[in-house]
PDB file of C-alpha atoms in Angstrom:
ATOM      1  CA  UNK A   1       0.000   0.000   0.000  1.00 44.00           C
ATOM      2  CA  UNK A   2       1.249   3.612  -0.859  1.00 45.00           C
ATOM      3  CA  UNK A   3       2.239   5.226   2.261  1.00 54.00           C
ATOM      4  CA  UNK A   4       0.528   8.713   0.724  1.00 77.00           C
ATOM      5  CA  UNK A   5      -2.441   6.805   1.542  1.00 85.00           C
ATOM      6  CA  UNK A   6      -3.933   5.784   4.820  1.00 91.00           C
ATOM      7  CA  UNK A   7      -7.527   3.744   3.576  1.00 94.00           C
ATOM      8  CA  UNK A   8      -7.686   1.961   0.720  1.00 95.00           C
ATOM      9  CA  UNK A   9     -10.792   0.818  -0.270  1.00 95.00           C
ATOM     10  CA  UNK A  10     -11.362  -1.616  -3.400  1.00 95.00           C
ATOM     11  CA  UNK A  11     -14.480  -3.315  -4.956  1.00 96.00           C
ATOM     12  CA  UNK A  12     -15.592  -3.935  -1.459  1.00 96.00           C
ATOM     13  CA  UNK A  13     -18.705  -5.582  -0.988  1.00 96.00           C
ATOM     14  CA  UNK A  14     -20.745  -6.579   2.360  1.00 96.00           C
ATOM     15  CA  UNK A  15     -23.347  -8.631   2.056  1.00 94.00           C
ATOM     16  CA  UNK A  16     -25.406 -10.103   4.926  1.00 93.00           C
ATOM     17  CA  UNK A  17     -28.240 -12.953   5.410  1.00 90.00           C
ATOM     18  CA  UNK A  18     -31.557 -12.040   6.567  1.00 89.00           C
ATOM     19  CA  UNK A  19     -33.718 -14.549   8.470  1.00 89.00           C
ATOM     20  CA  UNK A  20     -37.484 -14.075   9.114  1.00 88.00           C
ATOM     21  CA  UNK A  21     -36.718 -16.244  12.744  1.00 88.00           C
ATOM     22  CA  UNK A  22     -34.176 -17.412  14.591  1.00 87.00           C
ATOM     23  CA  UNK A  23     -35.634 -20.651  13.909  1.00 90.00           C
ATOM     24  CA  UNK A  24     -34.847 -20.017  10.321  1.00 87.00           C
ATOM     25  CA  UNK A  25     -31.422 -19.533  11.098  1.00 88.00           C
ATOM     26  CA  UNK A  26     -31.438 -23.023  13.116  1.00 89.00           C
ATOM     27  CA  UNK A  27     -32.948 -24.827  10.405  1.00 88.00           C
ATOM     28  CA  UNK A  28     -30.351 -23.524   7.765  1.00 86.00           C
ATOM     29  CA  UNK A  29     -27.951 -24.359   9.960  1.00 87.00           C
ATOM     30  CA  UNK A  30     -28.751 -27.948  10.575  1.00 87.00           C
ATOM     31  CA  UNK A  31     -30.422 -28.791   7.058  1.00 84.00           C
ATOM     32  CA  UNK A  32     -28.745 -31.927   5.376  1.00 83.00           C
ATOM     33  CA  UNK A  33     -29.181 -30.711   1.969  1.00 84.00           C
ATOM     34  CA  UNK A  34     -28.350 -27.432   2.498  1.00 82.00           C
ATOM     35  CA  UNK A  35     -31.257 -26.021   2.109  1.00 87.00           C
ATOM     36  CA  UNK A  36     -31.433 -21.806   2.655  1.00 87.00           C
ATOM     37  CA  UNK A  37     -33.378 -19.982   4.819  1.00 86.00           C
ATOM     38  CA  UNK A  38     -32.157 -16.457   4.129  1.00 87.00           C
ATOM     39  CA  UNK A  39     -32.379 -13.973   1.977  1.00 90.00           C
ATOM     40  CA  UNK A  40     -29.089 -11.825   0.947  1.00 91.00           C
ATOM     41  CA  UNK A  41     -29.180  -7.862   1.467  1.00 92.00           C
ATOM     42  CA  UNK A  42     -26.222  -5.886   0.420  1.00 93.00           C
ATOM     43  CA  UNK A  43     -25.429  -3.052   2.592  1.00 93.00           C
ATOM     44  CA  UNK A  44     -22.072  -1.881   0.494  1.00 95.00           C
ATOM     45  CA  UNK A  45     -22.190  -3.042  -3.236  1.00 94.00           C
ATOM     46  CA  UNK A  46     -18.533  -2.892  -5.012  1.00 94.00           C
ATOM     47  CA  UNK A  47     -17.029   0.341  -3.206  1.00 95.00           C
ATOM     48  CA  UNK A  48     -13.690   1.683  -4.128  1.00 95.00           C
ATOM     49  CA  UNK A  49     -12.205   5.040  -2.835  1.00 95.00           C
ATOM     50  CA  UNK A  50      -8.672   5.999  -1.149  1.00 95.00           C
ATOM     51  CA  UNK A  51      -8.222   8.319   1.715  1.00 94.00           C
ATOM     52  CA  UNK A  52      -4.880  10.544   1.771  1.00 93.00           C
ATOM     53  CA  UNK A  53      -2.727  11.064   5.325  1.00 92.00           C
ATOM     54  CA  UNK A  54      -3.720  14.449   6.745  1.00 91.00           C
ATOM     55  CA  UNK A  55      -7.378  14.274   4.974  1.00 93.00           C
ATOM     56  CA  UNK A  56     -10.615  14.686   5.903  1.00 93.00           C
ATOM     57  CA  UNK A  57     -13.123  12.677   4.387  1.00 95.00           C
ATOM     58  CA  UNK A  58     -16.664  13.121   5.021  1.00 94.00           C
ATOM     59  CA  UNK A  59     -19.164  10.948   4.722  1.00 94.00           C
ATOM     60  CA  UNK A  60     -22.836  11.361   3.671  1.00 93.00           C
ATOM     61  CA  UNK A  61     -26.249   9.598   2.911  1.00 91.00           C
ATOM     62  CA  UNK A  62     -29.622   8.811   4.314  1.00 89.00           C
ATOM     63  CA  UNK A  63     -30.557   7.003   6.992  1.00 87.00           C
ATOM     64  CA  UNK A  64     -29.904   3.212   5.442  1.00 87.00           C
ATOM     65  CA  UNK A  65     -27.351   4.239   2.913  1.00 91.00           C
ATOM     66  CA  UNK A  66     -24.605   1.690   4.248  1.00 92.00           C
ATOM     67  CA  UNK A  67     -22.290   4.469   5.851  1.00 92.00           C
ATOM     68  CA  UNK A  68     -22.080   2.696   9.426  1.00 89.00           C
ATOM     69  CA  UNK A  69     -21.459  -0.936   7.758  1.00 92.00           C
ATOM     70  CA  UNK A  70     -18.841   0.498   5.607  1.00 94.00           C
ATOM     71  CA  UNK A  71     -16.726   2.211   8.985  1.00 92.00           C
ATOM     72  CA  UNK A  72     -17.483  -1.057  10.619  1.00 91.00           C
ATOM     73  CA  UNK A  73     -15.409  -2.922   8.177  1.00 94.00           C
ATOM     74  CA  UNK A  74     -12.470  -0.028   8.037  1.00 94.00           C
ATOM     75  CA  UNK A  75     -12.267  -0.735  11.634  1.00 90.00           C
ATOM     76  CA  UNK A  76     -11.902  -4.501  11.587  1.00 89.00           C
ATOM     77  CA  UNK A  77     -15.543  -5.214  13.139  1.00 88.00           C
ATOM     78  CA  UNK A  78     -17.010  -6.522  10.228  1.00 92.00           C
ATOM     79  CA  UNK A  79     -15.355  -8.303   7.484  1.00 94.00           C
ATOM     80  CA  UNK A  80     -15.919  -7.600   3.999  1.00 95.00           C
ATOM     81  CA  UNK A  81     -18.120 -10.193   1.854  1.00 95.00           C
ATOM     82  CA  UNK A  82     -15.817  -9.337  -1.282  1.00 95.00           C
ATOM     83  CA  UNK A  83     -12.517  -7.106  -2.004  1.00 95.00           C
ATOM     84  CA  UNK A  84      -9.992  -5.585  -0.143  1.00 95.00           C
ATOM     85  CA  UNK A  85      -9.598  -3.150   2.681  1.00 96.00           C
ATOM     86  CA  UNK A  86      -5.947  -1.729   3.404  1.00 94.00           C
ATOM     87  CA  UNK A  87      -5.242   0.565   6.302  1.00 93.00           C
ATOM     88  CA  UNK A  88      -2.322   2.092   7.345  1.00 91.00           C
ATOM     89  CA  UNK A  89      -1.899   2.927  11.367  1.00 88.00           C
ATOM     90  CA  UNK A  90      -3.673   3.132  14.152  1.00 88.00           C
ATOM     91  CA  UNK A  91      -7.804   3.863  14.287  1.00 90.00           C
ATOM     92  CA  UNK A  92      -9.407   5.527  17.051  1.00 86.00           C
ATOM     93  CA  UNK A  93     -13.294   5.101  16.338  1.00 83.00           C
ATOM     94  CA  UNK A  94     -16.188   6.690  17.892  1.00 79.00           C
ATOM     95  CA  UNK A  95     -19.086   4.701  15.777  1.00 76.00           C
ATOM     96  CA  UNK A  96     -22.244   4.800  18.644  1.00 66.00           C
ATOM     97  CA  UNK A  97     -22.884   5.741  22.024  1.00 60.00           C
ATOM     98  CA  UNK A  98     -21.530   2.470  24.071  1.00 60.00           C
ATOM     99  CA  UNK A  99     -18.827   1.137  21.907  1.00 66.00           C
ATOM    100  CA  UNK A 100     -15.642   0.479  24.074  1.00 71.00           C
ATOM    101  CA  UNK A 101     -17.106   1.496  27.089  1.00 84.00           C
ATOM    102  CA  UNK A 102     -18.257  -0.402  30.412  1.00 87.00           C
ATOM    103  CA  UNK A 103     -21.709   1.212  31.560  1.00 87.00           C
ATOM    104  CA  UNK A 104     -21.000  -0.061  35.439  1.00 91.00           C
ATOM    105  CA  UNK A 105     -17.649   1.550  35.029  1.00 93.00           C
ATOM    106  CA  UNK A 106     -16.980   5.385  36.605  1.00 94.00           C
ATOM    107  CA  UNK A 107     -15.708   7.465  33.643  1.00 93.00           C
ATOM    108  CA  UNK A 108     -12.175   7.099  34.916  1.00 94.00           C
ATOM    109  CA  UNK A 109     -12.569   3.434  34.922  1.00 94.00           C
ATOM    110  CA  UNK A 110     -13.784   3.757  31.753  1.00 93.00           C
ATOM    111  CA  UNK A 111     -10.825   5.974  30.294  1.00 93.00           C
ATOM    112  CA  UNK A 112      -8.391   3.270  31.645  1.00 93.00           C
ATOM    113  CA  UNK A 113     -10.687   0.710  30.426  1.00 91.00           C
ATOM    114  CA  UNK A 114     -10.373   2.386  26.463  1.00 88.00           C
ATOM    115  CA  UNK A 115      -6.739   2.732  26.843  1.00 89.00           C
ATOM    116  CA  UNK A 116      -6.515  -0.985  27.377  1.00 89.00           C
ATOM    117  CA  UNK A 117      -8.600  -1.530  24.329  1.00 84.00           C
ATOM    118  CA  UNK A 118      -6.033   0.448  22.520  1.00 84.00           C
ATOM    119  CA  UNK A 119      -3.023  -0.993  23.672  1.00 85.00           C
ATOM    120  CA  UNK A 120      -1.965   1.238  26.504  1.00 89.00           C
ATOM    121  CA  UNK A 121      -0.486   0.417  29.444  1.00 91.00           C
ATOM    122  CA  UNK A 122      -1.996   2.349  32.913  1.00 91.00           C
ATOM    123  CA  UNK A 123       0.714   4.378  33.472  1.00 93.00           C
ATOM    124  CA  UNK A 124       0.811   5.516  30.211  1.00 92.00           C
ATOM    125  CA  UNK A 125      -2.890   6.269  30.475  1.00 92.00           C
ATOM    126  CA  UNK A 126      -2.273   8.449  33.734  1.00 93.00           C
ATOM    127  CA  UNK A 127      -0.072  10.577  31.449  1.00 92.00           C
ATOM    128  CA  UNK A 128      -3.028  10.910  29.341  1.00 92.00           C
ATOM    129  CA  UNK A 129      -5.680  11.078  32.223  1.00 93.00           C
ATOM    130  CA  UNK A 130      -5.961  15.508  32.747  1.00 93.00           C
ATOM    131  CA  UNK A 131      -5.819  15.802  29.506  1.00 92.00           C
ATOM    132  CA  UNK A 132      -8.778  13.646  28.717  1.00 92.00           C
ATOM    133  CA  UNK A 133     -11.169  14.860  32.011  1.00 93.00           C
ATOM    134  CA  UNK A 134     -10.208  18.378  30.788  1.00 92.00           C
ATOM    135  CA  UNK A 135     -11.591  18.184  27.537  1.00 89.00           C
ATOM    136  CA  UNK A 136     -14.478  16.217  28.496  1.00 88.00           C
ATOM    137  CA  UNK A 137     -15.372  18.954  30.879  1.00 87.00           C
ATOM    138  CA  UNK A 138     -18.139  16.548  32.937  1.00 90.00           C
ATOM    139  CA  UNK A 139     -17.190  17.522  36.152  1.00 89.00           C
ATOM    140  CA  UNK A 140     -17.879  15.609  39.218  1.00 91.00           C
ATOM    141  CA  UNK A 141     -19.393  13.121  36.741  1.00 93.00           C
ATOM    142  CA  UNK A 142     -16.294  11.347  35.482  1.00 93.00           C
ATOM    143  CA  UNK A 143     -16.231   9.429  38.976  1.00 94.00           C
ATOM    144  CA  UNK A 144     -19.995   8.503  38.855  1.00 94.00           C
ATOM    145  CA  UNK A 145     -20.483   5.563  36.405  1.00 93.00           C
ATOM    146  CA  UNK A 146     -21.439   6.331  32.843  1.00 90.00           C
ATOM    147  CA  UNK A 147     -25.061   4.134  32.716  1.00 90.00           C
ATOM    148  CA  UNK A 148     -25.567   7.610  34.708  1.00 92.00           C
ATOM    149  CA  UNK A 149     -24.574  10.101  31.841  1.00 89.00           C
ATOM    150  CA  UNK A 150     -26.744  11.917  29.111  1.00 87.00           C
ATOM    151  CA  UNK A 151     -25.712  11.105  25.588  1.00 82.00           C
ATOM    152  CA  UNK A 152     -24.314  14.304  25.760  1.00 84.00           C
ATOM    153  CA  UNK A 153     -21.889  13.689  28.750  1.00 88.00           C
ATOM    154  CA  UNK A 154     -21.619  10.504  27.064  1.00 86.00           C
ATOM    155  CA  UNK A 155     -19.951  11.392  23.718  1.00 84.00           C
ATOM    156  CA  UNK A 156     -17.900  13.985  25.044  1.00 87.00           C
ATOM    157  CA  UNK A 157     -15.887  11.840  27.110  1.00 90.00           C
ATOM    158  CA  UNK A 158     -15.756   9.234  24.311  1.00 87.00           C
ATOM    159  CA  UNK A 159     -14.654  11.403  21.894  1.00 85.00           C
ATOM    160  CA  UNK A 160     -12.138  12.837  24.695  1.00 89.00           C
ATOM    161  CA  UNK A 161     -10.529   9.281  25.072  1.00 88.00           C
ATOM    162  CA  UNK A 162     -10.037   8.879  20.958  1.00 86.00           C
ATOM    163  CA  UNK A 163      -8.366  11.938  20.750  1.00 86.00           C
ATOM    164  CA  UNK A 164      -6.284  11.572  23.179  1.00 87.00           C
ATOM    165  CA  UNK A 165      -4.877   8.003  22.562  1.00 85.00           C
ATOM    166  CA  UNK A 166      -2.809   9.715  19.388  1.00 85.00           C
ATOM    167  CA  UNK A 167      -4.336   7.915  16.790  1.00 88.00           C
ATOM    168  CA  UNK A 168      -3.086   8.410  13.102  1.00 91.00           C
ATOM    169  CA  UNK A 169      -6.859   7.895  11.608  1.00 93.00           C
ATOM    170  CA  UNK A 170     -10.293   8.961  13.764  1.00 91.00           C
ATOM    171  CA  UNK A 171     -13.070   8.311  12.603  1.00 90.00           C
ATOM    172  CA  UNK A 172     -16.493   9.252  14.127  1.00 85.00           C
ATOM    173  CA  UNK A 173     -19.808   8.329  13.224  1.00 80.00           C
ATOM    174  CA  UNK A 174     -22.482  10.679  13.773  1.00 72.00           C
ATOM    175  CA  UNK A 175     -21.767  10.619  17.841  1.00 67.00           C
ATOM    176  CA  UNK A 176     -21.126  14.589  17.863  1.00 67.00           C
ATOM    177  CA  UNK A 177     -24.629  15.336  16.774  1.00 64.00           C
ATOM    178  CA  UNK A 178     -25.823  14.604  20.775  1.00 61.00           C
ATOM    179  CA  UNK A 179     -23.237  17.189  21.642  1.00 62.00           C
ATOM    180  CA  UNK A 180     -24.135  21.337  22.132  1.00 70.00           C
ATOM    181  CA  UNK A 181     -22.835  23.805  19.652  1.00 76.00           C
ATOM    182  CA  UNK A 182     -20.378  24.724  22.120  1.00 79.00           C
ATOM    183  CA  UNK A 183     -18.805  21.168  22.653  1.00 80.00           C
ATOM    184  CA  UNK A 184     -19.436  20.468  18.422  1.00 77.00           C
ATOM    185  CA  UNK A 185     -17.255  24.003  17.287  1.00 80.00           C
ATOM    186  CA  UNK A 186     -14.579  22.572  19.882  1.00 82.00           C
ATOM    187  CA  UNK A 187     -14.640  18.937  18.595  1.00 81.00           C
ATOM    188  CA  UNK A 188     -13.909  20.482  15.167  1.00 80.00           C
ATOM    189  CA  UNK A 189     -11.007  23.053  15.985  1.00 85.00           C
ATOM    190  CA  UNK A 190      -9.726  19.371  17.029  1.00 84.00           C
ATOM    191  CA  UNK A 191     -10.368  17.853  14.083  1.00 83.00           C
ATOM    192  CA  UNK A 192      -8.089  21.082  12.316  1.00 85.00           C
ATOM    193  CA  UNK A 193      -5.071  20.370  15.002  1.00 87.00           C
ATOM    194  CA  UNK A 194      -5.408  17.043  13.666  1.00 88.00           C
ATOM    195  CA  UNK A 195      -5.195  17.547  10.296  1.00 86.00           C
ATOM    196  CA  UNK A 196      -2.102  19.705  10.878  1.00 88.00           C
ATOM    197  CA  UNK A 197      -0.767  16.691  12.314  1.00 89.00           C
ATOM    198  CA  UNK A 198      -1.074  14.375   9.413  1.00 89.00           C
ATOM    199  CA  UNK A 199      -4.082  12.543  10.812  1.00 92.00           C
ATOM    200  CA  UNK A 200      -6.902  11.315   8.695  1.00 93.00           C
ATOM    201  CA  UNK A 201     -10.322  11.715   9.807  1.00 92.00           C
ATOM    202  CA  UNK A 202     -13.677   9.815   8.818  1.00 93.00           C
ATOM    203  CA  UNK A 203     -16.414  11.541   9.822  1.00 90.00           C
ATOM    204  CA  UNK A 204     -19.721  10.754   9.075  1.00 89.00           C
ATOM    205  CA  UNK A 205     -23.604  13.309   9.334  1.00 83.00           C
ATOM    206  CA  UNK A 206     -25.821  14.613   8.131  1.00 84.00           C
ATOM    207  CA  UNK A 207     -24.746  18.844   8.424  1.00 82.00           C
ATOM    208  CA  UNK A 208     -24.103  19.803   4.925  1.00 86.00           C
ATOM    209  CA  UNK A 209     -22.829  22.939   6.711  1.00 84.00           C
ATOM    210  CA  UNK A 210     -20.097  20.995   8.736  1.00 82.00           C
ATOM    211  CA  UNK A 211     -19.036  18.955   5.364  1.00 86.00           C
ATOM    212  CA  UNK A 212     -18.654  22.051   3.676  1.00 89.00           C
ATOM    213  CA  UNK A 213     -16.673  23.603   6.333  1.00 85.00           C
ATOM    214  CA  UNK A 214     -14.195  20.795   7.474  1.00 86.00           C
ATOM    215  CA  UNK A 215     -14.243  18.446   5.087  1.00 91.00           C
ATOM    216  CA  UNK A 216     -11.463  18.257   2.396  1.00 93.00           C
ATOM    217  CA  UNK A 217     -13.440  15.630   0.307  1.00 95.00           C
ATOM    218  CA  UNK A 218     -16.892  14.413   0.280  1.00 95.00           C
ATOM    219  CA  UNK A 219     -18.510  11.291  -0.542  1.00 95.00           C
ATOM    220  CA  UNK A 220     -22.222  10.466  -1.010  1.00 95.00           C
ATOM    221  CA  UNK A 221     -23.635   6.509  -0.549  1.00 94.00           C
ATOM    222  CA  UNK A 222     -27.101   5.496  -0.905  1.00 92.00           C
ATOM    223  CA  UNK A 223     -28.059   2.163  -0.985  1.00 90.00           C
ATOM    224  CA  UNK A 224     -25.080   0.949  -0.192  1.00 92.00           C
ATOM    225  CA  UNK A 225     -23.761   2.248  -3.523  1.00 94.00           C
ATOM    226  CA  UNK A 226     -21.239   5.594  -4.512  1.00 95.00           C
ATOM    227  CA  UNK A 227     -23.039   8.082  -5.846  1.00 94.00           C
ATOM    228  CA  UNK A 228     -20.510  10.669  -5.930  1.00 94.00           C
ATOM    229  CA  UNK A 229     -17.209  11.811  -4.599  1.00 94.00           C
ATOM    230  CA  UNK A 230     -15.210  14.595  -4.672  1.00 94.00           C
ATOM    231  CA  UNK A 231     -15.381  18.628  -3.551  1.00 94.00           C
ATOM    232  CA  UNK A 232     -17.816  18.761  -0.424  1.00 94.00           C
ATOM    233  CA  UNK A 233     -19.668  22.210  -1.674  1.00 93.00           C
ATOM    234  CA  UNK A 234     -20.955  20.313  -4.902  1.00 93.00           C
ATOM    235  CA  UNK A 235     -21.706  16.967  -3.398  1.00 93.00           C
ATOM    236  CA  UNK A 236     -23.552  18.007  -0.512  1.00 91.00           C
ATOM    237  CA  UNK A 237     -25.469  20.404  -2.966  1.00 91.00           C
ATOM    238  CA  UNK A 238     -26.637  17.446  -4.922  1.00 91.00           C
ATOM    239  CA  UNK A 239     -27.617  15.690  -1.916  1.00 91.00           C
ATOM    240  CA  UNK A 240     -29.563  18.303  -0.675  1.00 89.00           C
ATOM    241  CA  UNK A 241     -31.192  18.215  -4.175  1.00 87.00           C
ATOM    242  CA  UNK A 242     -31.520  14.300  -3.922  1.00 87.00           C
ATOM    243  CA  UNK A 243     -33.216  14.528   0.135  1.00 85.00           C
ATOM    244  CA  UNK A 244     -35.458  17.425  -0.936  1.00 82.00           C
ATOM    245  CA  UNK A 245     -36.471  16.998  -4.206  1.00 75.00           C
ATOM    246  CA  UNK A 246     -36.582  13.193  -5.249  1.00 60.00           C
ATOM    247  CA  UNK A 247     -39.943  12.742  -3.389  1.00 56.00           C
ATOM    248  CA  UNK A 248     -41.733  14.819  -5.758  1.00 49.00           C
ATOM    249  CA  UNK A 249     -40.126  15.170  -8.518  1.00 46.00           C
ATOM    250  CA  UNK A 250     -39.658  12.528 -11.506  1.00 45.00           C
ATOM    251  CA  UNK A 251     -36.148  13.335 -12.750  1.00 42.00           C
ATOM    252  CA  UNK A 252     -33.625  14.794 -10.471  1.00 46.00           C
ATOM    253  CA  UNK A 253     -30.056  14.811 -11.136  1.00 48.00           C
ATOM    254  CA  UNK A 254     -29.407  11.820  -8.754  1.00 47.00           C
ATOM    255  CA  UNK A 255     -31.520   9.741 -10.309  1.00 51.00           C
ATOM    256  CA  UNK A 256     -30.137  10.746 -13.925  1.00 48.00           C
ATOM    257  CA  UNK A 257     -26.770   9.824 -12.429  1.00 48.00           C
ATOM    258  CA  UNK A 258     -28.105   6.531 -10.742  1.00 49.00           C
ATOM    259  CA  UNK A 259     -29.630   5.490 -13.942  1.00 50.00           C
ATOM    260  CA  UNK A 260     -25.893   6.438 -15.722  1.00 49.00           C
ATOM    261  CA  UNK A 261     -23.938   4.083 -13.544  1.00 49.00           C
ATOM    262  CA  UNK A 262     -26.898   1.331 -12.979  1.00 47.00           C
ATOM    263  CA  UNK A 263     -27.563   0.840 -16.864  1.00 48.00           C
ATOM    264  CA  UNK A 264     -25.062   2.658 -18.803  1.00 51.00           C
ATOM    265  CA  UNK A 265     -25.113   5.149 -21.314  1.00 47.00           C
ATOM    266  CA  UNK A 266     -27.970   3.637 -23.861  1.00 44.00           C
ATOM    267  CA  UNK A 267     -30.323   4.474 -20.582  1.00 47.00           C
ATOM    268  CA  UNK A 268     -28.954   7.586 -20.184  1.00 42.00           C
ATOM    269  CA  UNK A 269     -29.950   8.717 -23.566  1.00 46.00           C
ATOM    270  CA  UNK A 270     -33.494   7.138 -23.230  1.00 43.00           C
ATOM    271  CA  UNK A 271     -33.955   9.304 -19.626  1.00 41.00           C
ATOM    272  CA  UNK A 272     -32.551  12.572 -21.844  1.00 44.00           C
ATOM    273  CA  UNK A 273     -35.300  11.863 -24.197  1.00 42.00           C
ATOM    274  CA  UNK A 274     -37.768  11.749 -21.503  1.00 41.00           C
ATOM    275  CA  UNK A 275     -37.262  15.045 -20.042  1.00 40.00           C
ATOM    276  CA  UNK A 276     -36.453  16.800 -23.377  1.00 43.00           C
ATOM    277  CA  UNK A 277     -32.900  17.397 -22.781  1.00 41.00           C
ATOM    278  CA  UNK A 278     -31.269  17.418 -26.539  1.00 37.00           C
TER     279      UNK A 278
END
């Protein structure tokens, strides 16, 4: 892998089985002919894209669109039906409220309990410990444990732990939107420090405003498919077309695009026809 890049991403596929029941699952399981009980739905459909050191990617779509599958398998959760998936360094994710985290725990037992995770040792972690309770700003909180927090209090001493564990890629997944304004703007002047740094950041919402702003690159899934990729200002635009318009109206630009890299170009000039476009 290039060292220029940190994610490489190629023809990756993730396909999963759906069962009505657990039964169903039981019976597949156990059938002597091999009989199947599923049926296949494919959350990421032959995805390619590369991530540079020091970018920021970000990472839009509806609700559905495969976003969350597709950070699952950059971080090693899931593995990838087909293709390939090359990373470069060490990930500090922040993918939902929970993840790495021991509700019974106090938030310090909890910060000690993520450095583990990461590969720390405890006295490195009580390097790392004022730095982490500062920037969480919780208070008296971080020795009350967290099943106690708001998802508020929640994310911002999760994201507080991944920043802190100097990762070379972070990637968050929609966990900042629980946060104020206050707590967001100061989140991002992070992600800036860390982009001066040479780390690479995944971040995934749904503020066009914040891709526009932050984001070096943008990249738009839906259906577990790319749409687009490439300057955040025109891909969030046409996404904001796509969530606004394609309710109501019969030919958007998504769906001429979706129809351009679904059947080719003969379809292309059939929808032109359509709309009267010459």
């Amino acid at each position: 892998m290039e060292t220029d890049y940190k994610i490489k991403v190629e023809n990756v596929s993730k396909v999963f089985k759906m069962y009505n029941t657990p039964m169903d699952k039981l019976r597949e399981a156990f059938s002597l002919v091999g009989k199947n009980y599923h049926t296949d739905f494919c959350a990421i459909s032959d995805l390619s894209f590369e991530v540079k050191k020091g970018e920021i990617l970000g990472i839009m779509g509806r609700n559905g669109a495969g976003k969350s599958t597709l950070l699952k398998m950059i971080t090693g959760i899931y593995e990838p039906s087909s293709g390939r998936i090359s990373v470069s360094g060490k990930i500090s994710s922040l993918l939902e409220l929970g993840t790495g985290f021991n509700l019974e725990y106090t938030g310090i037992e909890n910060i000690f309990f993520y450095g583990t995770l990461m590969g720390f040792t405890r006295e490195q972690m009580k390097k790392k410990l004022d730095s982490i309770i500062d920037f969480a700003e919780i208070g008296d909180y971080i020795h009350q444990p967290v099943k106690t927090y708001s998802s508020g209090m929640f994310a911002r001493l999760a994201f507080s732990c991944a920043i802190n564990v100097d990762p070379d890629i972070l990637i968050v997944d929609e966990i900042l939107s629980v946060g104020d304004m206050r707590f967001q703007a100061k989140c991002f002047n992070k992600f800036k420090e860390f982009k001066d740094k040479g780390v690479t950041i995944l971040y995934v919402g749904h503020d066009v405003g914040m891709m526009r702003t932050f984001c070096d690159t943008a990249m738009w899934l839906n259906k577990g498919q790319l749409v687009d990729i490439g300057d955040p200002t025109f891909i969030s635009a046409k996404y904001t077309e796509y969530m606004y318009l394609d309710d109501i109206s019969d030919f958007t630009d998504y769906k001429l695009i979706a129809k351009r890299n679904i059947f080719g170009s003969s379809d292309k000039e059939t929808s032109e026809k359509k709309v009267g476009v010459s």
